[in-house]
Coordinates of C-alpha atoms in Angstrom, one line a residue:
M1 CA 115.2 141.0 50.8
A2 CA 115.7 144.3 51.8
T3 CA 115.1 147.2 49.0
S4 CA 116.1 150.7 49.3
V5 CA 115.5 153.4 46.5
C6 CA 117.8 156.4 46.3
L7 CA 116.7 159.8 44.6
P8 CA 119.3 162.1 43.3
R9 CA 119.5 165.3 45.8
P10 CA 117.4 168.4 44.6
P11 CA 119.4 171.3 44.3
A12 CA 116.8 173.4 45.9
T13 CA 116.4 171.7 49.0
G14 CA 118.9 168.9 49.5
A15 CA 116.3 166.4 51.0
R16 CA 116.4 162.7 50.6
A17 CA 113.3 160.7 49.7
S18 CA 112.6 157.5 51.5
I19 CA 110.1 155.6 49.2
S20 CA 108.9 151.6 49.8
L21 CA 108.2 149.9 46.7
P22 CA 105.6 147.2 45.7
A23 CA 106.3 143.5 46.3
R24 CA 106.8 143.1 42.5
S25 CA 110.3 144.0 43.1
R26 CA 111.0 141.1 45.4
R27 CA 109.8 138.6 42.8
L28 CA 112.9 138.2 40.8
P29 CA 114.8 134.9 41.2
R30 CA 118.1 134.9 42.4
P31 CA 120.8 135.2 41.0
H32 CA 119.3 137.6 38.0
R33 CA 117.9 140.0 40.7
R34 CA 119.3 143.4 39.4
P35 CA 118.4 147.4 39.6
H36 CA 115.5 148.2 37.6
R37 CA 114.8 151.6 36.1
L38 CA 111.6 152.7 36.8
G39 CA 110.6 155.2 34.1
G40 CA 107.7 156.3 31.9
A41 CA 104.2 157.3 32.2
A42 CA 103.3 153.3 33.8
V43 CA 104.6 154.1 36.6
G44 CA 102.6 156.6 38.9
M45 CA 102.5 157.9 42.3
D46 CA 100.1 155.2 43.5
A47 CA 103.1 152.7 43.3
L48 CA 105.4 154.6 45.6
H49 CA 104.7 155.4 49.2
V50 CA 106.4 158.8 50.0
S51 CA 106.5 160.1 53.4
P52 CA 105.0 163.5 53.8
R53 CA 108.1 164.9 55.2
D54 CA 109.6 164.3 51.9
A55 CA 106.8 165.2 49.4
E56 CA 107.6 168.6 48.6
P57 CA 110.8 168.2 47.1
L58 CA 109.4 165.6 44.6
L59 CA 107.1 168.3 43.2
H60 CA 109.8 170.8 42.3
P61 CA 109.8 170.8 38.7
V62 CA 113.3 170.4 38.2
A63 CA 114.0 167.6 41.0
A64 CA 110.9 165.7 39.5
A65 CA 112.2 165.7 36.1
T66 CA 115.8 164.3 37.4
A67 CA 114.4 161.8 39.9
H68 CA 112.3 160.6 36.7
R69 CA 115.4 160.3 34.9
R70 CA 117.6 158.8 37.5
L71 CA 115.1 156.6 39.7
R72 CA 116.5 152.9 40.4
V73 CA 115.7 150.3 42.4
R74 CA 118.8 148.7 44.1
T75 CA 118.8 145.3 46.1
H76 CA 121.4 144.5 48.6
A77 CA 121.6 141.1 47.1
Q78 CA 122.9 142.7 44.1
G79 CA 125.7 145.3 43.7
A80 CA 125.7 145.9 40.0
D81 CA 123.3 148.9 38.9
E82 CA 121.9 147.7 35.4
S83 CA 118.8 149.3 33.8
A84 CA 116.0 147.2 32.4
T85 CA 112.7 148.0 30.8
G86 CA 109.3 146.4 30.9
A87 CA 109.8 145.5 34.5
G88 CA 106.1 145.6 35.0
D89 CA 104.8 144.1 31.8
G90 CA 105.1 140.3 32.9
A91 CA 103.5 141.5 36.1
A92 CA 100.7 143.0 34.3
A93 CA 100.2 140.1 31.8
G94 CA 100.1 137.8 34.5
A95 CA 97.3 139.4 36.0
D96 CA 95.1 139.4 33.5
Y97 CA 94.2 135.7 34.2
S98 CA 90.7 135.5 35.7
L99 CA 90.3 133.1 38.6
A100 CA 88.4 130.5 36.5
A101 CA 91.1 130.3 34.0
V102 CA 93.7 129.5 36.5
I103 CA 91.7 126.8 38.4
L104 CA 90.3 124.9 35.5
P105 CA 93.6 124.4 33.5
F106 CA 94.8 123.0 36.7
V107 CA 92.2 121.1 38.2
F108 CA 91.1 119.0 35.5
P109 CA 94.5 117.9 34.6
A110 CA 95.2 117.3 38.2
L111 CA 92.4 115.0 38.2
G112 CA 94.6 112.7 36.4
G113 CA 97.0 112.5 39.4
L114 CA 94.0 112.0 41.8
L115 CA 93.0 109.1 39.9
F116 CA 96.6 107.5 40.1
G117 CA 96.6 108.2 43.9
Y118 CA 93.2 106.6 44.2
D119 CA 94.1 103.4 42.5
I120 CA 96.8 102.9 45.4
G121 CA 94.2 103.6 48.1
A122 CA 91.6 101.6 46.6
T123 CA 94.1 98.4 45.8
S124 CA 95.3 98.2 49.4
G125 CA 91.7 97.2 50.6
A126 CA 90.8 95.5 47.0
T127 CA 93.5 92.9 47.3
I128 CA 91.8 91.7 50.5
S129 CA 88.5 91.6 49.5
V130 CA 89.3 89.9 45.8
H131 CA 91.2 87.2 47.9
S132 CA 88.6 86.7 50.6
A133 CA 86.3 83.4 50.5
E134 CA 83.5 85.6 52.5
L135 CA 83.8 88.7 50.6
S136 CA 85.0 88.1 47.1
G137 CA 81.8 86.8 45.9
T138 CA 83.3 85.1 43.2
T139 CA 84.5 81.2 42.4
W140 CA 87.9 82.4 41.7
F141 CA 89.0 84.0 44.8
N142 CA 91.8 81.5 45.9
L143 CA 94.2 83.5 44.0
S144 CA 98.2 82.4 44.2
S145 CA 100.6 85.1 45.8
L146 CA 101.7 85.7 42.1
Q147 CA 98.3 86.3 40.8
L148 CA 97.5 88.9 43.8
G149 CA 100.7 90.3 43.0
L150 CA 99.5 91.1 39.2
V151 CA 96.2 92.5 40.7
A152 CA 98.0 95.1 42.9
S153 CA 100.9 95.7 40.3
G154 CA 98.9 95.3 36.7
S155 CA 98.2 99.2 36.7
L156 CA 101.9 99.9 37.1
Y157 CA 102.7 97.6 34.4
G158 CA 100.1 99.5 32.2
A159 CA 101.9 102.7 33.7
L160 CA 105.0 101.8 32.1
G161 CA 103.7 101.1 28.8
G162 CA 101.6 104.2 29.2
S163 CA 104.4 105.9 29.6
I164 CA 106.6 104.5 27.1
L165 CA 103.4 105.3 24.6
A166 CA 103.4 109.1 25.7
Y167 CA 107.0 109.2 24.8
R168 CA 106.0 108.4 21.3
I169 CA 103.1 109.9 20.4
A170 CA 102.6 112.9 23.1
D171 CA 103.9 115.8 20.6
F172 CA 101.6 114.4 18.0
L173 CA 98.2 114.3 20.2
G174 CA 98.9 117.1 22.2
R175 CA 98.6 117.7 25.8
R176 CA 94.9 118.2 25.8
I177 CA 93.6 115.2 23.6
E178 CA 96.8 113.2 26.0
L179 CA 94.5 113.7 29.0
M180 CA 91.5 113.1 27.1
T181 CA 92.8 110.1 25.8
A182 CA 93.9 109.1 29.5
A183 CA 90.3 109.9 31.0
A184 CA 88.9 107.4 28.3
L185 CA 91.7 104.6 29.6
Y186 CA 90.7 105.2 33.6
I187 CA 86.9 104.7 32.6
S188 CA 87.5 101.8 30.2
G189 CA 89.7 99.9 32.9
A190 CA 87.8 100.9 36.1
L191 CA 84.4 99.6 34.3
T192 CA 86.7 96.5 32.8
T193 CA 87.9 96.0 36.4
G194 CA 85.1 96.2 38.1
L195 CA 82.7 94.2 35.8
A196 CA 85.3 91.6 35.4
P197 CA 83.7 87.8 35.2
N198 CA 87.3 86.0 35.7
F199 CA 90.9 86.6 36.7
V200 CA 92.1 87.3 33.5
V201 CA 89.7 90.1 32.7
L202 CA 90.5 91.6 35.9
I203 CA 94.0 91.7 34.6
I204 CA 93.2 93.3 31.5
G205 CA 91.1 95.9 33.1
R206 CA 94.2 96.9 35.6
L207 CA 96.4 97.3 32.4
L208 CA 94.2 99.6 30.7
Y209 CA 93.5 101.8 33.7
G210 CA 97.7 101.8 34.3
V211 CA 98.1 103.1 30.5
G212 CA 95.9 106.1 31.5
I213 CA 98.0 106.6 34.4
G214 CA 101.0 106.8 32.1
L215 CA 99.5 109.2 29.7
A216 CA 98.0 111.3 32.6
M217 CA 101.4 111.7 34.7
H218 CA 103.2 112.6 31.5
G219 CA 100.4 115.0 30.3
A220 CA 99.4 116.7 33.3
P221 CA 102.4 118.7 34.5
L222 CA 102.9 119.8 30.7
Y223 CA 99.4 121.1 30.1
I224 CA 99.4 122.8 33.7
A225 CA 103.0 124.1 33.4
E226 CA 102.2 125.4 29.6
T227 CA 99.0 127.1 30.5
C228 CA 99.2 128.5 34.2
P229 CA 100.6 132.1 35.0
S230 CA 104.5 131.8 35.5
Q231 CA 104.0 133.7 39.0
I232 CA 102.0 130.4 40.2
R233 CA 103.5 127.8 38.0
G234 CA 105.9 126.5 40.7
T235 CA 103.1 126.4 43.3
L236 CA 100.6 124.8 41.1
I237 CA 103.0 121.8 39.7
S238 CA 103.7 121.2 43.5
F239 CA 100.3 121.1 44.8
K240 CA 99.6 118.4 41.9
E241 CA 101.5 115.9 44.1
L242 CA 98.5 116.9 47.1
F243 CA 96.0 115.6 44.7
I244 CA 97.9 112.5 44.2
V245 CA 98.1 112.0 47.9
G246 CA 94.4 113.0 48.3
G247 CA 93.5 110.3 45.8
I248 CA 95.4 107.9 47.9
L249 CA 93.3 109.0 51.2
F250 CA 90.2 108.8 48.8
G251 CA 91.0 105.5 47.9
Y252 CA 91.4 104.4 51.6
L253 CA 88.2 105.7 52.6
V254 CA 86.1 104.2 49.7
G255 CA 88.0 101.1 50.8
S256 CA 86.8 101.0 54.5
Y257 CA 83.4 102.1 53.4
E258 CA 83.2 98.8 51.0
I259 CA 85.4 96.4 53.1
D260 CA 82.9 94.2 54.5
V261 CA 80.6 94.4 51.5
V262 CA 80.7 91.1 49.3
G263 CA 82.2 91.8 45.9
G264 CA 83.1 95.0 47.4
W265 CA 86.2 95.1 45.3
R266 CA 84.3 95.9 42.2
Y267 CA 83.0 98.9 43.9
M268 CA 86.4 99.9 44.8
F269 CA 88.0 99.5 41.4
G270 CA 84.8 101.2 39.9
F271 CA 84.0 103.8 41.7
S272 CA 86.8 105.8 39.4
A273 CA 85.0 105.5 36.6
P274 CA 82.9 108.6 37.4
L275 CA 85.7 110.9 38.6
A276 CA 87.5 110.0 35.3
A277 CA 84.4 111.2 33.3
I278 CA 84.4 114.5 35.1
M279 CA 88.0 114.7 34.2
A280 CA 87.2 114.0 30.3
V281 CA 84.4 116.6 30.3
G282 CA 86.6 119.2 31.8
M283 CA 89.5 118.6 29.2
W284 CA 87.2 118.7 26.5
S285 CA 86.0 122.1 27.8
L286 CA 89.5 123.4 27.6
P287 CA 91.5 124.9 25.1
P288 CA 94.4 123.1 23.7
S289 CA 98.1 124.6 25.0
P290 CA 99.0 127.5 23.1
R291 CA 102.7 126.6 23.4
W292 CA 102.1 123.2 21.7
L293 CA 100.2 124.8 18.8
L294 CA 103.2 127.0 18.5
L295 CA 105.7 124.2 18.7
R296 CA 104.1 122.3 15.9
A297 CA 104.2 125.3 13.9
V298 CA 108.0 125.6 14.5
Q299 CA 108.6 122.0 14.0
G300 CA 107.2 122.2 10.6
K301 CA 104.1 120.1 11.2
G302 CA 101.2 123.1 10.9
P303 CA 100.8 126.1 9.3
M304 CA 102.3 128.8 11.0
E305 CA 99.8 131.6 10.5
D306 CA 96.9 128.9 11.4
N307 CA 98.4 127.9 14.6
K308 CA 99.3 131.4 15.5
K309 CA 95.6 132.1 15.5
K310 CA 94.8 129.0 17.0
A311 CA 97.1 129.4 19.9
M312 CA 96.1 133.3 20.0
N313 CA 92.2 132.0 20.6
A314 CA 93.6 129.3 23.2
L315 CA 94.9 132.3 25.1
R316 CA 92.2 134.3 25.0
R317 CA 90.2 131.5 26.7
L318 CA 92.9 131.0 29.2
K319 CA 93.2 134.9 30.2
G320 CA 89.7 135.8 30.2
P321 CA 88.0 138.4 28.3
S322 CA 89.9 141.2 30.4
A323 CA 93.2 140.4 28.1
S324 CA 93.8 142.8 25.4
D325 CA 94.8 142.0 21.8
K326 CA 98.3 143.6 22.3
V327 CA 99.1 141.5 25.6
L328 CA 98.1 138.4 24.0
T329 CA 99.8 139.1 20.6
D330 CA 103.3 140.0 22.5
E331 CA 103.2 136.8 24.5
I332 CA 102.1 134.8 21.7
E333 CA 105.4 136.6 19.7
N334 CA 107.5 136.1 22.9
N335 CA 106.7 132.6 23.3
L336 CA 107.3 131.9 19.7
S337 CA 110.9 133.4 19.6
S338 CA 111.4 131.3 22.8
I339 CA 110.6 128.1 21.0
K340 CA 112.5 129.2 17.9
A341 CA 115.7 129.8 19.9
A342 CA 115.5 126.5 21.9
Y343 CA 115.3 124.6 18.5
A344 CA 118.0 126.8 16.8
D345 CA 120.4 126.2 19.9
Q346 CA 119.8 123.0 21.2
A347 CA 118.5 120.2 19.4
E348 CA 117.2 117.4 21.2
G349 CA 119.6 114.8 22.4
S350 CA 119.4 111.0 21.1
I351 CA 118.6 108.3 24.1
F352 CA 122.6 107.7 24.0
Q353 CA 123.8 111.4 25.1
V354 CA 121.7 110.6 28.5
F355 CA 124.8 108.4 29.4
E356 CA 127.3 110.7 28.4
G357 CA 129.0 113.6 30.5
A358 CA 126.8 115.8 32.3
S359 CA 123.8 114.0 31.3
L360 CA 125.1 111.0 32.5
K361 CA 125.7 112.6 36.0
A362 CA 122.5 113.8 35.9
F363 CA 120.6 110.8 35.2
T364 CA 123.1 109.2 37.9
I365 CA 121.1 111.8 40.3
G366 CA 117.7 111.6 39.3
G367 CA 117.8 108.0 38.3
G368 CA 119.1 106.8 41.4
L369 CA 116.5 109.0 43.5
V370 CA 113.5 107.3 41.5
L371 CA 115.0 103.9 41.9
F372 CA 115.6 104.3 45.5
Q373 CA 112.1 105.9 46.0
Q374 CA 110.8 102.5 45.1
I375 CA 113.2 100.0 46.1
T376 CA 113.3 101.0 49.7
G377 CA 109.7 99.6 50.1
Q378 CA 107.1 102.4 49.4
P379 CA 105.0 100.7 47.1
S380 CA 104.7 97.5 49.1
V381 CA 103.9 99.9 52.0
L382 CA 101.1 101.7 50.4
Y383 CA 99.7 98.6 48.4
Y384 CA 99.6 96.3 51.3
A385 CA 99.0 98.6 54.2
T386 CA 95.8 97.1 55.1
S387 CA 97.4 93.6 54.8
I388 CA 100.1 94.8 57.2
L389 CA 97.8 96.2 59.6
Q390 CA 95.9 93.0 59.9
T391 CA 99.0 91.1 60.4
A392 CA 99.7 93.4 63.1
G393 CA 97.1 92.8 65.3
F394 CA 94.0 94.4 63.2
T395 CA 91.9 91.2 62.5
T396 CA 89.1 92.3 61.1
A397 CA 89.5 94.0 57.2
S398 CA 87.2 97.0 58.4
D399 CA 89.7 97.7 61.6
A400 CA 92.8 97.4 59.2
A401 CA 91.0 100.0 56.3
K402 CA 90.0 102.5 59.2
V403 CA 93.9 102.7 60.4
S404 CA 94.7 103.1 56.5
I405 CA 92.6 106.3 56.4
L406 CA 94.9 107.7 59.3
I407 CA 98.2 106.8 57.4
G408 CA 96.6 108.4 54.2
L409 CA 95.6 111.8 56.2
F410 CA 99.0 111.8 57.7
K411 CA 100.4 111.6 54.3
F412 CA 98.4 114.2 52.9
V413 CA 99.3 116.3 55.7
M414 CA 103.3 116.0 55.7
T415 CA 103.1 116.2 51.9
G416 CA 101.7 119.6 52.6
V417 CA 104.6 120.6 55.0
A418 CA 107.0 119.5 52.4
V419 CA 105.6 121.7 49.7
L420 CA 105.9 124.6 52.1
K421 CA 109.3 124.1 53.3
V422 CA 111.1 122.6 50.5
D423 CA 112.5 126.2 49.1
N424 CA 113.2 127.4 52.9
L425 CA 115.1 124.2 54.2
G426 CA 116.4 122.9 50.8
R427 CA 116.6 119.7 49.2
R428 CA 119.5 117.7 50.9
P429 CA 118.2 118.3 54.6
L430 CA 114.9 117.2 53.7
M431 CA 116.3 113.9 51.8
I432 CA 118.9 112.9 54.4
G433 CA 116.3 113.4 57.7
G434 CA 113.6 111.8 55.7
V435 CA 115.9 108.9 54.6
S436 CA 117.2 108.4 58.2
G437 CA 113.5 108.1 59.5
I438 CA 112.7 105.7 56.6
T439 CA 115.4 103.8 57.8
V440 CA 114.6 103.6 61.2
A441 CA 110.7 102.9 60.3
L442 CA 111.8 100.1 58.4
F443 CA 113.8 98.4 61.4
L444 CA 111.1 98.9 63.8
L445 CA 108.8 96.9 61.4
A446 CA 111.2 94.1 61.4
A447 CA 111.7 94.0 65.0
Y448 CA 107.6 93.9 65.3
Y449 CA 107.5 91.0 63.2
K450 CA 110.6 89.1 65.2
V451 CA 110.5 90.2 68.8
L452 CA 107.7 93.1 69.5
S453 CA 104.7 91.1 68.1
G454 CA 102.7 91.4 71.4
F455 CA 102.8 95.4 70.7
P456 CA 100.6 96.1 67.6
Y457 CA 100.8 99.7 67.7
V458 CA 104.5 99.3 67.1
A459 CA 103.5 98.5 63.4
V460 CA 101.3 101.4 63.2
G461 CA 103.9 104.0 64.4
A462 CA 106.4 102.6 62.3
L463 CA 104.2 103.0 59.2
L464 CA 103.1 106.4 60.1
L465 CA 107.1 107.3 60.4
Y466 CA 107.6 105.6 57.2
V467 CA 105.0 107.8 55.4
G468 CA 105.8 111.0 57.2
C469 CA 109.4 110.7 56.2
Y470 CA 109.0 109.8 52.8
Q471 CA 106.5 112.6 52.3
L472 CA 109.3 115.0 53.3
S473 CA 111.8 113.4 51.3
F474 CA 111.7 111.1 48.3
G475 CA 107.8 111.7 47.5
P476 CA 107.9 115.5 46.5
I477 CA 111.7 115.8 46.1
S478 CA 112.5 112.9 43.6
W479 CA 110.6 114.5 41.3
L480 CA 111.6 117.8 41.8
M481 CA 115.1 117.1 41.2
V482 CA 114.7 114.9 38.4
S483 CA 112.6 118.0 36.8
E484 CA 115.7 120.4 38.0
I485 CA 118.8 118.3 37.2
F486 CA 118.8 117.7 33.6
P487 CA 120.7 119.7 30.9
L488 CA 118.3 121.1 28.4
R489 CA 119.9 119.3 25.4
T490 CA 118.8 115.9 27.0
R491 CA 116.0 117.0 29.3
G492 CA 113.1 115.4 27.5
R493 CA 114.7 112.2 27.0
G494 CA 116.4 112.0 30.4
I495 CA 113.1 112.9 32.2
S496 CA 111.2 109.9 30.0
L497 CA 114.0 107.2 31.3
A498 CA 113.4 108.8 34.9
V499 CA 109.8 108.0 34.7
L500 CA 110.4 104.5 33.1
T501 CA 113.0 103.5 36.2
N502 CA 110.3 104.7 38.3
F503 CA 107.0 102.7 37.0
G504 CA 109.3 99.7 36.2
S505 CA 111.0 99.7 39.8
N506 CA 107.9 100.3 41.1
A507 CA 105.9 97.3 39.7
L508 CA 108.7 95.1 40.0
V509 CA 108.8 95.8 44.0
T510 CA 104.8 95.4 44.2
L511 CA 104.8 91.9 42.0
A512 CA 107.5 90.6 44.2
F513 CA 106.5 92.0 47.6
S514 CA 103.8 89.2 48.3
P515 CA 106.3 86.2 47.2
L516 CA 109.2 87.5 49.1
Q517 CA 106.7 87.9 52.2
G518 CA 105.7 84.1 51.8
Y519 CA 109.5 83.0 51.2
L520 CA 111.5 85.0 53.5
G521 CA 108.6 85.9 56.1
P522 CA 107.8 89.9 56.7
A523 CA 110.6 90.5 59.4
N524 CA 113.3 89.5 56.8
V525 CA 111.4 91.7 53.8
F526 CA 111.7 94.8 55.9
L527 CA 115.1 93.8 57.2
L528 CA 116.0 93.9 53.4
F529 CA 114.2 97.2 52.5
A530 CA 115.9 99.0 55.8
A531 CA 119.1 97.7 54.3
I532 CA 118.7 99.2 51.0
S533 CA 117.3 102.4 52.8
L534 CA 121.0 102.6 54.6
L535 CA 122.6 102.5 51.0
A536 CA 120.0 105.0 49.8
L537 CA 121.1 107.3 52.6
L538 CA 124.8 106.9 51.7
F539 CA 123.7 107.5 48.0
V540 CA 122.1 110.8 48.9
I541 CA 124.8 111.8 51.4
L542 CA 127.4 111.3 48.4
N543 CA 125.8 112.4 45.3
V544 CA 122.4 114.4 45.7
P545 CA 123.4 118.2 45.4
E546 CA 121.5 121.1 47.1
T547 CA 120.0 123.2 44.2
K548 CA 118.1 125.7 46.3
G549 CA 117.9 128.9 44.6
L550 CA 120.0 128.3 41.6
S551 CA 118.4 128.5 38.1
L552 CA 118.4 125.5 35.9
E553 CA 121.6 127.4 34.1
E554 CA 123.5 127.5 37.1
I555 CA 122.6 123.8 38.3
E556 CA 124.3 122.5 34.7
S557 CA 127.5 125.1 34.9
K558 CA 128.0 124.7 38.6
I559 CA 126.9 121.2 39.5
L560 CA 126.8 118.9 36.2
K561 CA 129.9 120.4 34.7
K562 CA 132.2 120.7 37.9

């Protein structure tokens, strides 16, 4: 965005000054970019670059006084000439965060996502190990296809229950306690699974771990969003997806290392316990969310003055020692005013209001995306990647596990590409291109099992194509659309329904894949997924809007209420 600054013509010389402004003026989100009056002692000459030829007129006392009163920033994207005050306050406030205070409130909650991804990657190898007569190390290794499906999808059923639980207790516990509870459930689930003496205890451990996933996936984005500087909030939340994908890759690595060990599945599942312990200690060391403390006060569930003092102390720990009391007090008061205004203007909608008017349109878009995200085969490809590769010709478990590492690494790289490009290319182009690639990949997998069985690398290439296109489309963009699309009045309940839809369909597809593979054969299963992908592509083309560059209010007024 080009920026120009015009000074009034000084009467003595008639000279015109050309000034370059700092990058802060480019950070205003569209379409709210507007001119700002830069006045007062806070704006110094070190913030402006003045060419030597034009410096002398600025030193003229009359010209300087006039310029001081009338200096404006104009952008070519905005024609209006409005004045605004306090343009630099937000940036100054944001700059008060120390590096450690920015990183730690992101890393420890994001470990919850890494542990979710780790479970996906580790399960891929563990399902082979636990089902193998030579590698299981148990007398109950001869599991049916339904039992094997429960091992793979047990954590997802737990996550479904955890999502329901989070909806009921999250505001009562607070984000920090919710994430500490999730870490405790991760630890107990990992240890129960790793030490399981029989199949029933194994499934109990998988369910416990899954409840931790449900709580972590709810609490982590809330804590990150409420405690990080606004200037980098979007970047950090996007990078949480990279933690999930990094966890998948790490799970593949551990699975590859332990796949030939007798009882290796116990180590695969149990290795997440020390990671969860780090998450628990880290969350214990962090302060509660200041915004949550203020929310409780506004809700009448805590003394206002006491909660404001607690919020002040929490904010001081987050910003670091350099933040002044005035900056802290101003931010607390601003947050408190915003929360009060939100409660006064728009009460939280009921569950039934999600299915009315603009909210129904939003749920059709968001819920449809997270549903197709799962029923196009994504859980099956990830959870059963090693099994698919074994069938494709990588006869030993270790060979298949090593190729799974390659798939996980590729997934990680493609996620990074999507995070970098989503605001440049837009949501719709990435979705349409990605879902098209997913459809081609699924048809290739079906063709391999039908007519191309002599070319095992076709299966590997199809898996890589599937993973890459998924990470450019359904992976990050579905959740981005869900966070953008719901109106404020029903946003909380709408997102909860979307999460339940995601975990429910994920668990169902994962559970059904193994029986379907036995009944229909892998070729027909992937043909079924390919047909569903064609429907998903049609759904995206007809229903999913482009929200790039739009504020949440504009999405509601221009898209949902059309």
